[in-house]
């Protein structure tokens, strides 16, 4: 005996489809967004690590001459005249490595060169880095590389007291932060969160400089 | 005895109309299901492969930057060693993809960093030159301008930056294989995943 279709069957099928497809697309969009976030985070980690390391590719006391600038960023070139050459090398490495997905990133602008920061321990409070005189403040990356004062005194870079406690070791520390925005992508349909990515890297000077 | 089976469910044959409906539903759902499944697998694969590429180019840039890591070294990095190190790592991660080393041959038959920046810069260039499912690893070098006597009113070194060490870029570019076999996509290479990952750093040329 042939069973006739009931009038509600079609409506039920349409309703089920209308419920399931958006949920499915939502899940797919968010899955892809997480993958993109992981990838961008890895690239940010690599860029900051190379930036910290490349400070040591420049001579310790080299200073950029007048007219020197670096790295065509989204906010214009960074003027590095009067800054340590290693600071420009760090920026060049960072911007040269962070080349993909840049359209999705909103950077938290920072001072390119700083000095005197440090992690704390029981006997020493954490120290906030101080901007290097004349350093641009619209960089996407900030590197604590130390400085030499007008009187010839040496202000170390970042003092990591977790290394060689309690006095710590002077290292170069670079950090960058950005929020990942999917608003201008097709994923915006189902991705409603805007993650903030942080990356931080330290580099020890090579043995012949220690 | 016959009463024992009274009320038992008798198997019924599925009406033809319902069988046809199930078939159509299955035919509609299966491609969607496969699309979602393969898409999810490909997204995961893409993330794993990109992660491998990022760490490989970072390691390559580290190798390139420390090629002259003794205080007396003035030599450019050996591009062959850099590309070999990266290619070895990538071959284990990029299965189904050919990893090729690109370098500029020097006068002695060696492999010098590409100073003329002829390395492919987009995945499409690689595909046009080397075919599908190929990534190219290349090491390119940007040398600073030569120093010249400064003009009146300017100070040495001139031009600014002429004493910089070379800027080395290690790049992995091309299309990597996905889970969809060749020929099963809607077009040639339709499901291949473009990649263009690079890392840049200065080399160590002078280390007082």
Short mmCIF file of C-alpha atoms in Angstrom, two decimals:
data_model
loop_
_atom_site.label_atom_id
_atom_site.label_comp_id
_atom_site.label_asym_id
_atom_site.label_seq_id
_atom_site.Cartn_x
_atom_site.Cartn_y
_atom_site.Cartn_z
CA UNK A 1 0.00 0.00 0.00
CA UNK A 2 1.40 3.31 -0.92
CA UNK A 3 1.69 5.87 1.82
CA UNK A 4 0.89 9.39 0.75
CA UNK A 5 3.11 12.23 1.97
CA UNK A 6 1.70 14.30 4.69
CA UNK A 7 1.37 18.05 4.11
CA UNK A 8 3.86 18.86 6.90
CA UNK A 9 6.71 16.71 5.57
CA UNK A 10 8.12 19.32 3.17
CA UNK A 11 7.94 22.07 5.73
CA UNK A 12 9.72 19.91 8.28
CA UNK A 13 12.51 19.10 5.84
CA UNK A 14 12.97 22.76 4.96
CA UNK A 15 13.03 23.69 8.62
CA UNK A 16 15.62 21.03 9.40
CA UNK A 17 17.80 22.19 6.55
CA UNK A 18 17.42 25.82 7.57
CA UNK A 19 18.58 24.93 11.06
CA UNK A 20 21.42 22.61 10.18
CA UNK A 21 23.14 24.50 7.37
CA UNK A 22 23.85 27.72 9.32
CA UNK A 23 25.15 25.68 12.24
CA UNK A 24 27.37 23.70 9.92
CA UNK A 25 28.71 26.83 8.23
CA UNK A 26 29.25 28.44 11.63
CA UNK A 27 31.33 25.49 12.76
CA UNK A 28 33.36 25.43 9.55
CA UNK A 29 34.05 29.17 9.69
CA UNK A 30 35.25 28.97 13.27
CA UNK A 31 37.35 25.90 12.58
CA UNK A 32 39.13 27.72 9.75
CA UNK A 33 39.48 30.84 11.91
CA UNK A 34 41.22 28.86 14.63
CA UNK A 35 43.59 27.39 12.06
CA UNK A 36 44.39 30.89 10.78
CA UNK A 37 44.96 32.10 14.33
CA UNK A 38 47.40 29.28 15.05
CA UNK A 39 49.28 29.98 11.84
CA UNK A 40 49.52 33.72 12.45
CA UNK A 41 50.66 33.11 16.02
CA UNK A 42 53.46 30.87 14.77
CA UNK A 43 54.55 33.46 12.27
CA UNK A 44 54.48 36.17 14.92
CA UNK A 45 56.63 33.99 17.18
CA UNK A 46 59.14 33.45 14.39
CA UNK A 47 59.25 37.14 13.50
CA UNK A 48 59.91 38.28 17.08
CA UNK A 49 62.53 35.56 17.59
CA UNK A 50 64.39 36.61 14.46
CA UNK A 51 64.10 40.27 15.47
CA UNK A 52 65.67 39.63 18.85
CA UNK A 53 68.42 37.50 17.35
CA UNK A 54 69.27 39.92 14.55
CA UNK A 55 70.15 42.71 16.96
CA UNK A 56 73.46 40.87 17.38
CA UNK A 57 74.17 40.88 13.65
CA UNK A 58 75.11 44.55 13.98
CA UNK A 59 78.19 45.84 15.75
CA UNK A 60 77.47 46.57 19.39
CA UNK A 61 78.12 50.30 19.32
CA UNK A 62 77.09 51.13 15.76
CA UNK A 63 74.65 54.03 15.53
CA UNK A 64 72.55 54.80 12.49
CA UNK A 65 73.65 57.94 10.63
CA UNK A 66 71.34 60.86 9.90
CA UNK A 67 68.80 60.16 7.20
CA UNK A 68 68.53 56.48 8.01
CA UNK A 69 65.10 54.91 8.00
CA UNK A 70 63.71 51.49 7.79
CA UNK A 71 60.87 49.22 6.89
CA UNK A 72 57.99 50.60 4.90
CA UNK A 73 55.28 49.84 7.42
CA UNK A 74 51.61 50.62 7.27
CA UNK A 75 52.30 53.74 9.31
CA UNK A 76 55.16 55.03 7.18
CA UNK A 77 58.87 54.44 7.42
CA UNK A 78 60.53 54.25 10.82
CA UNK A 79 63.21 56.88 11.23
CA UNK A 80 66.14 55.21 12.97
CA UNK A 81 68.77 57.94 12.72
CA UNK A 82 70.64 58.13 16.01
CA UNK A 83 69.45 54.72 17.15
CA UNK A 84 71.56 51.59 17.49
CA UNK A 85 71.94 49.86 14.16
CA UNK A 86 70.93 46.61 15.85
CA UNK A 87 67.53 48.14 16.52
CA UNK A 88 67.00 48.74 12.81
CA UNK A 89 68.19 45.22 12.05
CA UNK A 90 65.61 43.89 14.50
CA UNK A 91 62.85 45.88 12.82
CA UNK A 92 63.97 44.79 9.35
CA UNK A 93 63.86 41.16 10.40
CA UNK A 94 60.44 41.53 11.98
CA UNK A 95 58.80 43.30 9.05
CA UNK A 96 60.58 41.11 6.52
CA UNK A 97 59.27 37.97 8.18
CA UNK A 98 55.77 39.11 9.06
CA UNK A 99 54.60 39.33 5.48
CA UNK A 100 51.45 37.24 5.29
CA UNK A 101 48.02 37.86 6.80
CA UNK A 102 49.03 41.44 7.53
CA UNK A 103 45.66 42.61 6.23
CA UNK A 104 43.96 40.78 9.09
CA UNK A 105 46.11 42.26 11.83
CA UNK A 106 45.57 45.42 13.84
CA UNK A 107 48.85 46.13 15.57
CA UNK A 108 49.25 47.59 19.01
CA UNK A 109 51.77 50.29 18.28
CA UNK A 110 54.87 50.35 20.44
CA UNK A 111 58.21 52.09 20.86
CA UNK A 112 60.74 50.44 18.60
CA UNK A 113 63.81 50.67 20.88
CA UNK A 114 63.78 50.57 24.65
CA UNK A 115 66.22 49.81 27.42
CA UNK A 116 66.36 48.82 31.04
CA UNK A 117 63.44 46.43 31.35
CA UNK A 118 63.64 43.37 33.50
CA UNK A 119 61.80 40.54 35.13
CA UNK A 120 61.52 40.63 38.86
CA UNK A 121 62.36 38.20 41.61
CA UNK A 122 62.16 38.17 45.41
CA UNK A 123 64.70 40.95 45.86
CA UNK A 124 64.10 42.98 42.72
CA UNK A 125 60.83 44.35 41.44
CA UNK A 126 60.13 44.05 37.71
CA UNK A 127 61.47 47.00 35.74
CA UNK A 128 59.55 48.65 32.96
CA UNK A 129 61.61 49.45 29.88
CA UNK A 130 62.23 53.09 29.02
CA UNK A 131 61.93 54.38 25.49
CA UNK A 132 65.22 54.99 23.76
CA UNK A 133 65.64 58.70 23.08
CA UNK A 134 64.42 59.49 19.58
CA UNK A 135 62.95 56.07 18.98
CA UNK A 136 59.82 55.95 16.81
CA UNK A 137 56.71 55.06 18.78
CA UNK A 138 54.61 53.76 15.90
CA UNK A 139 56.32 50.42 15.43
CA UNK A 140 54.60 47.06 15.42
CA UNK A 141 57.44 45.52 17.40
CA UNK A 142 59.32 46.72 20.45
CA UNK A 143 62.83 45.57 21.31
CA UNK A 144 64.57 46.14 24.62
CA UNK A 145 68.16 46.31 23.46
CA UNK A 146 69.88 48.55 26.02
CA UNK A 147 71.48 51.90 25.46
CA UNK A 148 74.48 54.06 26.13
CA UNK A 149 73.85 57.29 27.99
CA UNK A 150 75.32 60.65 27.04
CA UNK A 151 77.81 60.24 29.86
CA UNK A 152 78.99 56.95 28.48
CA UNK A 153 77.11 54.76 30.94
CA UNK A 154 75.72 51.52 29.69
CA UNK A 155 72.07 50.74 30.36
CA UNK A 156 71.57 47.03 29.75
CA UNK A 157 68.76 45.56 27.74
CA UNK A 158 66.21 43.31 29.33
CA UNK A 159 67.45 41.61 32.51
CA UNK A 160 65.96 38.15 32.72
CA UNK A 161 66.33 37.10 36.35
CA UNK A 162 65.02 33.63 35.62
CA UNK A 163 68.32 33.03 33.88
CA UNK A 164 71.32 32.89 36.23
CA UNK A 165 69.34 33.93 39.33
CA UNK A 166 69.30 36.12 41.26
CA UNK A 167 71.39 38.65 39.32
CA UNK A 168 70.00 37.56 35.95
CA UNK A 169 71.40 37.84 32.45
CA UNK A 170 71.18 40.76 30.08
CA UNK A 171 69.34 39.70 26.96
CA UNK A 172 67.60 41.35 24.04
CA UNK A 173 63.86 41.06 24.35
CA UNK A 174 61.39 41.76 21.56
CA UNK A 175 57.63 41.69 21.79
CA UNK A 176 54.67 42.38 19.54
CA UNK A 177 50.91 42.34 19.94
CA UNK A 178 48.13 42.43 17.40
CA UNK A 179 44.46 41.61 17.18
CA UNK A 180 43.28 39.32 14.43
CA UNK A 181 40.25 40.75 12.69
CA UNK A 182 38.19 38.66 10.29
CA UNK A 183 35.77 41.49 9.51
CA UNK A 184 36.92 41.90 5.90
CA UNK A 185 36.96 38.21 5.10
CA UNK A 186 34.20 35.73 4.22
CA UNK A 187 34.76 34.19 7.65
CA UNK A 188 33.16 37.25 9.24
CA UNK A 189 29.81 35.61 8.58
CA UNK A 190 30.35 33.16 11.42
CA UNK A 191 33.35 34.38 13.40
CA UNK A 192 32.39 36.86 16.07
CA UNK A 193 35.55 36.89 18.15
CA UNK A 194 38.67 38.98 17.66
CA UNK A 195 41.60 37.26 19.31
CA UNK A 196 44.61 39.23 20.48
CA UNK A 197 47.94 37.63 19.72
CA UNK A 198 51.08 38.27 21.71
CA UNK A 199 54.59 37.16 20.94
CA UNK A 200 57.71 37.65 22.98
CA UNK A 201 61.22 36.40 22.37
CA UNK A 202 64.59 36.74 24.04
CA UNK A 203 68.03 36.32 22.54
CA UNK A 204 71.32 35.90 24.30
CA UNK A 205 74.40 37.51 22.79
CA UNK A 206 76.67 35.10 20.91
CA UNK A 207 79.56 33.71 23.01
CA UNK A 208 82.20 36.08 21.67
CA UNK A 209 80.17 39.05 22.89
CA UNK A 210 79.46 37.81 26.38
CA UNK B 1 0.39 -21.48 19.05
CA UNK B 2 -0.66 -19.13 16.37
CA UNK B 3 -1.49 -16.58 19.04
CA UNK B 4 2.18 -16.25 20.03
CA UNK B 5 2.87 -14.30 16.91
CA UNK B 6 -0.16 -12.17 17.12
CA UNK B 7 0.80 -8.56 17.23
CA UNK B 8 4.45 -9.15 16.24
CA UNK B 9 5.92 -6.61 13.87
CA UNK B 10 5.98 -7.94 10.37
CA UNK B 11 8.69 -6.69 8.11
CA UNK B 12 7.29 -4.32 5.60
CA UNK B 13 8.72 -3.44 2.27
CA UNK B 14 9.67 0.16 1.86
CA UNK B 15 7.36 1.88 -0.54
CA UNK B 16 8.99 2.92 -3.78
CA UNK B 17 8.37 6.60 -3.20
CA UNK B 18 10.15 6.60 0.16
CA UNK B 19 13.08 4.66 -1.25
CA UNK B 20 13.47 7.24 -3.98
CA UNK B 21 13.26 10.08 -1.51
CA UNK B 22 15.97 8.52 0.66
CA UNK B 23 18.16 8.10 -2.38
CA UNK B 24 17.77 11.74 -3.35
CA UNK B 25 18.44 12.90 0.19
CA UNK B 26 21.53 10.72 0.29
CA UNK B 27 22.71 12.08 -3.06
CA UNK B 28 22.30 15.64 -1.79
CA UNK B 29 23.86 15.08 1.60
CA UNK B 30 26.84 12.98 0.53
CA UNK B 31 28.63 15.71 -1.48
CA UNK B 32 27.97 18.21 1.30
CA UNK B 33 29.27 15.78 3.87
CA UNK B 34 32.37 15.01 1.80
CA UNK B 35 32.93 18.71 1.19
CA UNK B 36 32.82 19.42 4.92
CA UNK B 37 34.97 16.42 5.78
CA UNK B 38 37.64 17.12 3.18
CA UNK B 39 37.49 20.83 3.95
CA UNK B 40 38.10 20.20 7.64
CA UNK B 41 40.90 17.76 6.91
CA UNK B 42 42.46 20.17 4.44
CA UNK B 43 42.25 23.06 6.90
CA UNK B 44 44.03 20.95 9.49
CA UNK B 45 46.60 19.81 6.96
CA UNK B 46 47.14 23.38 5.83
CA UNK B 47 47.77 24.49 9.41
CA UNK B 48 50.25 21.67 10.02
CA UNK B 49 52.08 22.32 6.77
CA UNK B 50 52.21 26.06 7.29
CA UNK B 51 53.52 25.51 10.79
CA UNK B 52 56.29 23.31 9.41
CA UNK B 53 57.11 25.92 6.78
CA UNK B 54 57.28 28.75 9.31
CA UNK B 55 59.65 26.86 11.58
CA UNK B 56 61.71 25.72 8.59
CA UNK B 57 62.23 29.21 7.17
CA UNK B 58 62.98 30.53 10.65
CA UNK B 59 65.63 27.88 11.09
CA UNK B 60 66.95 28.63 7.62
CA UNK B 61 67.21 32.32 8.41
CA UNK B 62 69.07 31.50 11.63
CA UNK B 63 71.50 29.30 9.70
CA UNK B 64 71.96 31.97 7.06
CA UNK B 65 72.47 34.71 9.60
CA UNK B 66 75.09 32.79 11.53
CA UNK B 67 76.94 31.57 8.46
CA UNK B 68 79.63 34.02 9.31
CA UNK B 69 79.37 33.60 13.03
CA UNK B 70 83.05 33.79 13.79
CA UNK B 71 84.43 37.27 14.40
CA UNK B 72 86.67 37.05 11.35
CA UNK B 73 84.18 35.66 8.89
CA UNK B 74 83.18 37.89 6.02
CA UNK B 75 81.63 35.28 3.80
CA UNK B 76 78.07 35.13 2.55
CA UNK B 77 76.03 32.13 3.71
CA UNK B 78 76.20 28.96 1.72
CA UNK B 79 72.81 28.90 0.06
CA UNK B 80 73.14 25.21 -0.75
CA UNK B 81 73.52 24.34 2.93
CA UNK B 82 70.58 26.52 3.89
CA UNK B 83 68.24 25.13 1.24
CA UNK B 84 69.34 21.56 2.01
CA UNK B 85 68.59 22.02 5.69
CA UNK B 86 65.15 23.43 5.00
CA UNK B 87 64.25 21.00 2.26
CA UNK B 88 65.06 18.05 4.49
CA UNK B 89 62.67 19.30 7.13
CA UNK B 90 59.94 20.16 4.68
CA UNK B 91 59.97 16.81 2.89
CA UNK B 92 58.82 15.09 6.04
CA UNK B 93 55.93 17.51 6.55
CA UNK B 94 54.78 18.26 2.99
CA UNK B 95 53.88 14.77 1.84
CA UNK B 96 52.66 14.61 -1.73
CA UNK B 97 54.51 17.81 -2.58
CA UNK B 98 57.82 18.09 -4.39
CA UNK B 99 60.26 20.31 -2.55
CA UNK B 100 62.79 21.90 -4.85
CA UNK B 101 65.75 24.05 -4.01
CA UNK B 102 66.17 27.17 -6.04
CA UNK B 103 69.47 28.95 -6.15
CA UNK B 104 71.57 31.01 -8.43
CA UNK B 105 74.59 29.06 -9.71
CA UNK B 106 77.83 30.89 -9.14
CA UNK B 107 80.94 30.92 -11.32
CA UNK B 108 82.44 27.95 -9.55
CA UNK B 109 79.38 25.77 -10.02
CA UNK B 110 78.28 26.36 -6.46
CA UNK B 111 75.01 27.71 -5.22
CA UNK B 112 75.12 31.34 -4.30
CA UNK B 113 72.40 33.36 -2.66
CA UNK B 114 70.23 35.04 -5.25
CA UNK B 115 71.44 38.62 -5.32
CA UNK B 116 69.33 39.52 -8.35
CA UNK B 117 66.06 38.66 -6.56
CA UNK B 118 64.96 36.27 -9.31
CA UNK B 119 63.45 33.82 -6.88
CA UNK B 120 59.74 33.21 -7.62
CA UNK B 121 57.67 35.54 -5.51
CA UNK B 122 54.18 34.07 -5.90
CA UNK B 123 52.77 30.54 -5.86
CA UNK B 124 51.41 31.01 -9.37
CA UNK B 125 54.91 31.72 -10.70
CA UNK B 126 56.11 28.45 -9.21
CA UNK B 127 53.17 26.54 -10.65
CA UNK B 128 53.73 27.99 -14.11
CA UNK B 129 57.42 27.18 -14.01
CA UNK B 130 57.54 23.86 -12.19
CA UNK B 131 54.04 22.41 -12.30
CA UNK B 132 51.48 21.62 -9.61
CA UNK B 133 52.21 20.45 -6.09
CA UNK B 134 55.69 21.94 -6.03
CA UNK B 135 57.16 24.29 -3.48
CA UNK B 136 60.42 26.05 -4.04
CA UNK B 137 62.89 26.92 -1.32
CA UNK B 138 65.07 29.85 -2.18
CA UNK B 139 67.59 32.00 -0.41
CA UNK B 140 67.94 35.50 -1.72
CA UNK B 141 70.35 38.18 -0.67
CA UNK B 142 69.95 41.94 -0.78
CA UNK B 143 73.30 43.63 -0.59
CA UNK B 144 73.67 47.16 0.73
CA UNK B 145 74.67 49.90 -1.69
CA UNK B 146 78.38 50.36 -2.21
CA UNK B 147 79.96 53.06 -0.07
CA UNK B 148 81.13 56.13 -1.93
CA UNK B 149 82.94 59.29 -0.84
CA UNK B 150 80.32 61.50 0.77
CA UNK B 151 79.31 64.67 -1.07
CA UNK B 152 79.95 68.02 0.53
CA UNK B 153 77.90 68.44 3.67
CA UNK B 154 77.30 64.73 4.18
CA UNK B 155 79.17 62.44 6.49
CA UNK B 156 80.62 59.00 5.92
CA UNK B 157 79.49 56.31 5.56
CA UNK B 158 77.60 57.34 2.47
CA UNK B 159 75.02 56.45 1.31
CA UNK B 160 73.41 55.62 4.66
CA UNK B 161 73.38 51.91 5.28
CA UNK B 162 76.24 51.12 2.94
CA UNK B 163 78.11 49.37 5.74
CA UNK B 164 75.17 47.13 6.61
CA UNK B 165 75.51 43.41 6.39
CA UNK B 166 73.50 41.70 3.63
CA UNK B 167 69.83 41.07 4.21
CA UNK B 168 68.99 37.41 3.69
CA UNK B 169 65.47 36.20 2.87
CA UNK B 170 64.56 32.54 3.01
CA UNK B 171 61.31 31.81 1.23
CA UNK B 172 59.07 28.79 0.73
CA UNK B 173 56.60 29.42 -2.07
CA UNK B 174 54.33 27.28 -4.22
CA UNK B 175 51.26 25.06 -3.96
CA UNK B 176 51.22 22.21 -1.48
CA UNK B 177 49.22 19.05 -1.93
CA UNK B 178 45.87 18.62 -0.23
CA UNK B 179 43.90 15.47 0.57
CA UNK B 180 42.07 15.67 -2.74
CA UNK B 181 43.96 13.61 -5.32
CA UNK B 182 44.99 15.32 -8.55
CA UNK B 183 42.19 15.38 -11.10
CA UNK B 184 39.33 15.07 -8.62
CA UNK B 185 38.84 18.76 -8.07
CA UNK B 186 36.63 21.04 -10.16
CA UNK B 187 39.73 22.21 -12.02
CA UNK B 188 43.42 21.55 -12.27
CA UNK B 189 44.92 22.28 -8.89
CA UNK B 190 41.60 23.50 -7.52
CA UNK B 191 42.20 22.07 -4.07
CA UNK B 192 45.89 22.78 -3.83
CA UNK B 193 46.87 25.08 -1.04
CA UNK B 194 48.93 28.17 -1.87
CA UNK B 195 51.82 28.94 0.43
CA UNK B 196 54.22 31.85 0.56
CA UNK B 197 56.19 31.97 3.79
CA UNK B 198 59.40 33.90 4.24
CA UNK B 199 61.84 34.89 6.94
CA UNK B 200 64.28 37.74 6.70
CA UNK B 201 67.32 38.66 8.74
CA UNK B 202 70.67 40.33 8.45
CA UNK B 203 73.76 38.22 8.24
CA UNK B 204 76.60 38.57 10.65
CA UNK B 205 79.47 40.19 8.85
CA UNK B 206 81.21 42.22 11.48
CA UNK B 207 81.26 41.35 15.12
CA UNK B 208 83.41 43.45 17.42
#
